[in-house]
Amino acid sequence: MGWRVRAIRGAITVPTNSAEAIGAAVTELLDTLEHRNALDPAELVSVIFSVTPDLNAAFPAQFARRRPGWESVPLLDVQQMEVSSDLPRCIRVLIQLNTPLAQADMQHVYLRGARELRPDLSTV
């Protein structure tokens, strides 16, 4: 099989709406995704972050952009649709990448309180 565009999902909750807490959460989430998927920033097509409306102290992409090799990765921040039963203070990410691996080989990551979003994918 040749190289294809694949997608990896992830999410994490943030204890408070502060730039420091958002930065720490983004770093933890991306560190875990990079480790579990052996991500090469040169193969990243784009990364989309969404945040619940209660997180507005900082853009997640500003922290991703500081990562080595991520300076040229197209990054986008959007606000998650507001749903009354949604998990509070949650950052979600969708990473699109070029890889020779199958979609089934992508390791999605749900951390902290976000584990309840996808318990089937929330292994530690």
mmCIF file of C-alpha atoms in Angstrom:
data_model
loop_
_atom_site.group_PDB
_atom_site.id
_atom_site.type_symbol
_atom_site.label_atom_id
_atom_site.label_comp_id
_atom_site.label_asym_id
_atom_site.label_seq_id
_atom_site.Cartn_x
_atom_site.Cartn_y
_atom_site.Cartn_z
ATOM 1 C CA MET A 1 0.000 0.000 0.000
ATOM 2 C CA GLY A 2 1.273 3.491 -0.818
ATOM 3 C CA TRP A 3 1.186 6.650 1.210
ATOM 4 C CA ARG A 4 -2.243 8.091 2.007
ATOM 5 C CA VAL A 5 -3.711 10.916 4.039
ATOM 6 C CA ARG A 6 -4.921 9.565 7.383
ATOM 7 C CA ALA A 7 -6.426 11.212 10.442
ATOM 8 C CA ILE A 8 -5.751 10.968 14.154
ATOM 9 C CA ARG A 9 -8.152 12.257 16.816
ATOM 10 C CA GLY A 10 -7.477 13.297 20.356
ATOM 11 C CA ALA A 11 -8.936 15.268 23.229
ATOM 12 C CA ILE A 12 -8.046 16.470 26.703
ATOM 13 C CA THR A 13 -9.776 18.466 29.409
ATOM 14 C CA VAL A 14 -8.298 21.574 31.036
ATOM 15 C CA PRO A 15 -8.701 22.300 34.769
ATOM 16 C CA THR A 16 -9.038 26.088 34.352
ATOM 17 C CA ASN A 17 -9.478 28.654 31.600
ATOM 18 C CA SER A 18 -5.945 30.052 31.673
ATOM 19 C CA ALA A 19 -3.206 30.262 29.055
ATOM 20 C CA GLU A 20 -0.932 28.183 31.295
ATOM 21 C CA ALA A 21 -3.482 25.382 31.702
ATOM 22 C CA ILE A 22 -4.342 25.360 27.986
ATOM 23 C CA GLY A 23 -0.647 25.293 27.066
ATOM 24 C CA ALA A 24 0.074 22.422 29.452
ATOM 25 C CA ALA A 25 -2.890 20.434 28.124
ATOM 26 C CA VAL A 26 -1.946 20.974 24.468
ATOM 27 C CA THR A 27 1.635 19.940 25.221
ATOM 28 C CA GLU A 28 0.530 16.780 27.056
ATOM 29 C CA LEU A 29 -1.910 15.840 24.301
ATOM 30 C CA LEU A 30 0.532 16.406 21.428
ATOM 31 C CA ASP A 31 3.413 14.719 23.290
ATOM 32 C CA THR A 32 1.240 11.631 23.758
ATOM 33 C CA LEU A 33 -0.015 11.646 20.155
ATOM 34 C CA GLU A 34 3.532 12.071 18.809
ATOM 35 C CA HIS A 35 4.821 9.259 21.008
ATOM 36 C CA ARG A 36 2.049 6.770 20.197
ATOM 37 C CA ASN A 37 2.076 7.510 16.463
ATOM 38 C CA ALA A 38 5.756 8.340 15.846
ATOM 39 C CA LEU A 39 4.611 11.552 14.167
ATOM 40 C CA ASP A 40 6.994 13.349 11.833
ATOM 41 C CA PRO A 41 6.019 17.032 11.571
ATOM 42 C CA ALA A 42 7.201 17.022 7.941
ATOM 43 C CA GLU A 43 4.371 14.584 7.118
ATOM 44 C CA LEU A 44 1.595 16.587 8.809
ATOM 45 C CA VAL A 45 -0.953 17.925 6.321
ATOM 46 C CA SER A 46 -2.894 20.061 8.812
ATOM 47 C CA VAL A 47 -4.016 20.174 12.426
ATOM 48 C CA ILE A 48 -7.375 21.488 13.628
ATOM 49 C CA PHE A 49 -8.010 22.266 17.279
ATOM 50 C CA SER A 50 -11.497 22.838 18.629
ATOM 51 C CA VAL A 51 -12.257 24.143 22.098
ATOM 52 C CA THR A 52 -15.448 24.312 24.078
ATOM 53 C CA PRO A 53 -16.840 27.869 24.466
ATOM 54 C CA ASP A 54 -15.631 28.039 28.082
ATOM 55 C CA LEU A 55 -11.973 28.061 26.947
ATOM 56 C CA ASN A 56 -10.938 31.431 25.561
ATOM 57 C CA ALA A 57 -7.734 32.384 27.401
ATOM 58 C CA ALA A 58 -5.424 31.207 24.581
ATOM 59 C CA PHE A 59 -5.360 29.546 21.182
ATOM 60 C CA PRO A 60 -4.179 25.915 21.292
ATOM 61 C CA ALA A 61 -2.349 26.395 17.980
ATOM 62 C CA GLN A 62 -0.017 28.973 19.533
ATOM 63 C CA PHE A 63 1.440 26.212 21.721
ATOM 64 C CA ALA A 64 1.601 23.661 18.908
ATOM 65 C CA ARG A 65 3.476 26.164 16.739
ATOM 66 C CA ARG A 66 6.278 26.272 19.350
ATOM 67 C CA ARG A 67 7.013 22.571 18.950
ATOM 68 C CA PRO A 68 10.193 21.660 17.061
ATOM 69 C CA GLY A 69 9.362 21.112 13.387
ATOM 70 C CA TRP A 70 5.794 22.437 13.711
ATOM 71 C CA GLU A 71 6.585 25.984 12.532
ATOM 72 C CA SER A 72 5.316 25.270 8.985
ATOM 73 C CA VAL A 73 2.405 22.974 9.859
ATOM 74 C CA PRO A 74 -0.965 24.536 8.893
ATOM 75 C CA LEU A 75 -2.838 24.970 12.197
ATOM 76 C CA LEU A 76 -6.400 26.113 12.820
ATOM 77 C CA ASP A 77 -8.367 26.894 15.980
ATOM 78 C CA VAL A 78 -12.161 26.706 15.993
ATOM 79 C CA GLN A 79 -14.863 26.783 18.644
ATOM 80 C CA GLN A 80 -16.662 23.513 19.304
ATOM 81 C CA MET A 81 -20.421 23.644 18.842
ATOM 82 C CA GLU A 82 -22.108 24.382 22.159
ATOM 83 C CA VAL A 83 -24.220 21.468 23.385
ATOM 84 C CA SER A 84 -25.689 21.549 26.889
ATOM 85 C CA SER A 85 -24.449 18.055 27.776
ATOM 86 C CA ASP A 86 -20.941 18.591 26.394
ATOM 87 C CA LEU A 87 -17.821 17.976 28.434
ATOM 88 C CA PRO A 88 -16.611 21.304 29.895
ATOM 89 C CA ARG A 89 -13.179 22.831 29.225
ATOM 90 C CA CYS A 90 -12.277 20.360 26.482
ATOM 91 C CA ILE A 91 -9.717 20.689 23.696
ATOM 92 C CA ARG A 92 -10.129 18.352 20.724
ATOM 93 C CA VAL A 93 -7.661 17.855 17.896
ATOM 94 C CA LEU A 94 -7.821 16.376 14.411
ATOM 95 C CA ILE A 95 -4.440 15.692 12.829
ATOM 96 C CA GLN A 96 -4.257 14.899 9.128
ATOM 97 C CA LEU A 97 -1.012 13.316 8.011
ATOM 98 C CA ASN A 98 0.645 11.488 5.150
ATOM 99 C CA THR A 99 1.604 7.955 6.102
ATOM 100 C CA PRO A 100 2.047 4.496 4.633
ATOM 101 C CA LEU A 101 0.062 3.082 7.583
ATOM 102 C CA ALA A 102 -3.582 2.090 7.420
ATOM 103 C CA GLN A 103 -6.236 4.165 9.184
ATOM 104 C CA ALA A 104 -6.707 1.265 11.621
ATOM 105 C CA ASP A 105 -3.084 1.738 12.722
ATOM 106 C CA MET A 106 -3.641 5.315 13.928
ATOM 107 C CA GLN A 107 -3.554 5.608 17.724
ATOM 108 C CA HIS A 108 -6.168 8.094 18.934
ATOM 109 C CA VAL A 109 -5.655 9.644 22.379
ATOM 110 C CA TYR A 110 -8.261 10.782 24.911
ATOM 111 C CA LEU A 111 -6.789 12.072 28.167
ATOM 112 C CA ARG A 112 -7.995 13.266 31.561
ATOM 113 C CA GLY A 113 -11.773 13.848 31.605
ATOM 114 C CA ALA A 114 -11.938 13.460 27.815
ATOM 115 C CA ARG A 115 -11.651 9.694 28.288
ATOM 116 C CA GLU A 116 -15.423 9.640 28.694
ATOM 117 C CA LEU A 117 -15.838 10.882 25.101
ATOM 118 C CA ARG A 118 -14.367 7.672 23.692
ATOM 119 C CA PRO A 119 -13.877 5.034 26.408
ATOM 120 C CA ASP A 120 -13.199 2.497 23.663
ATOM 121 C CA LEU A 121 -10.078 4.457 22.656
ATOM 122 C CA SER A 122 -8.939 5.600 26.097
ATOM 123 C CA THR A 123 -6.210 3.165 26.986
ATOM 124 C CA VAL A 124 -3.409 4.400 29.217
#
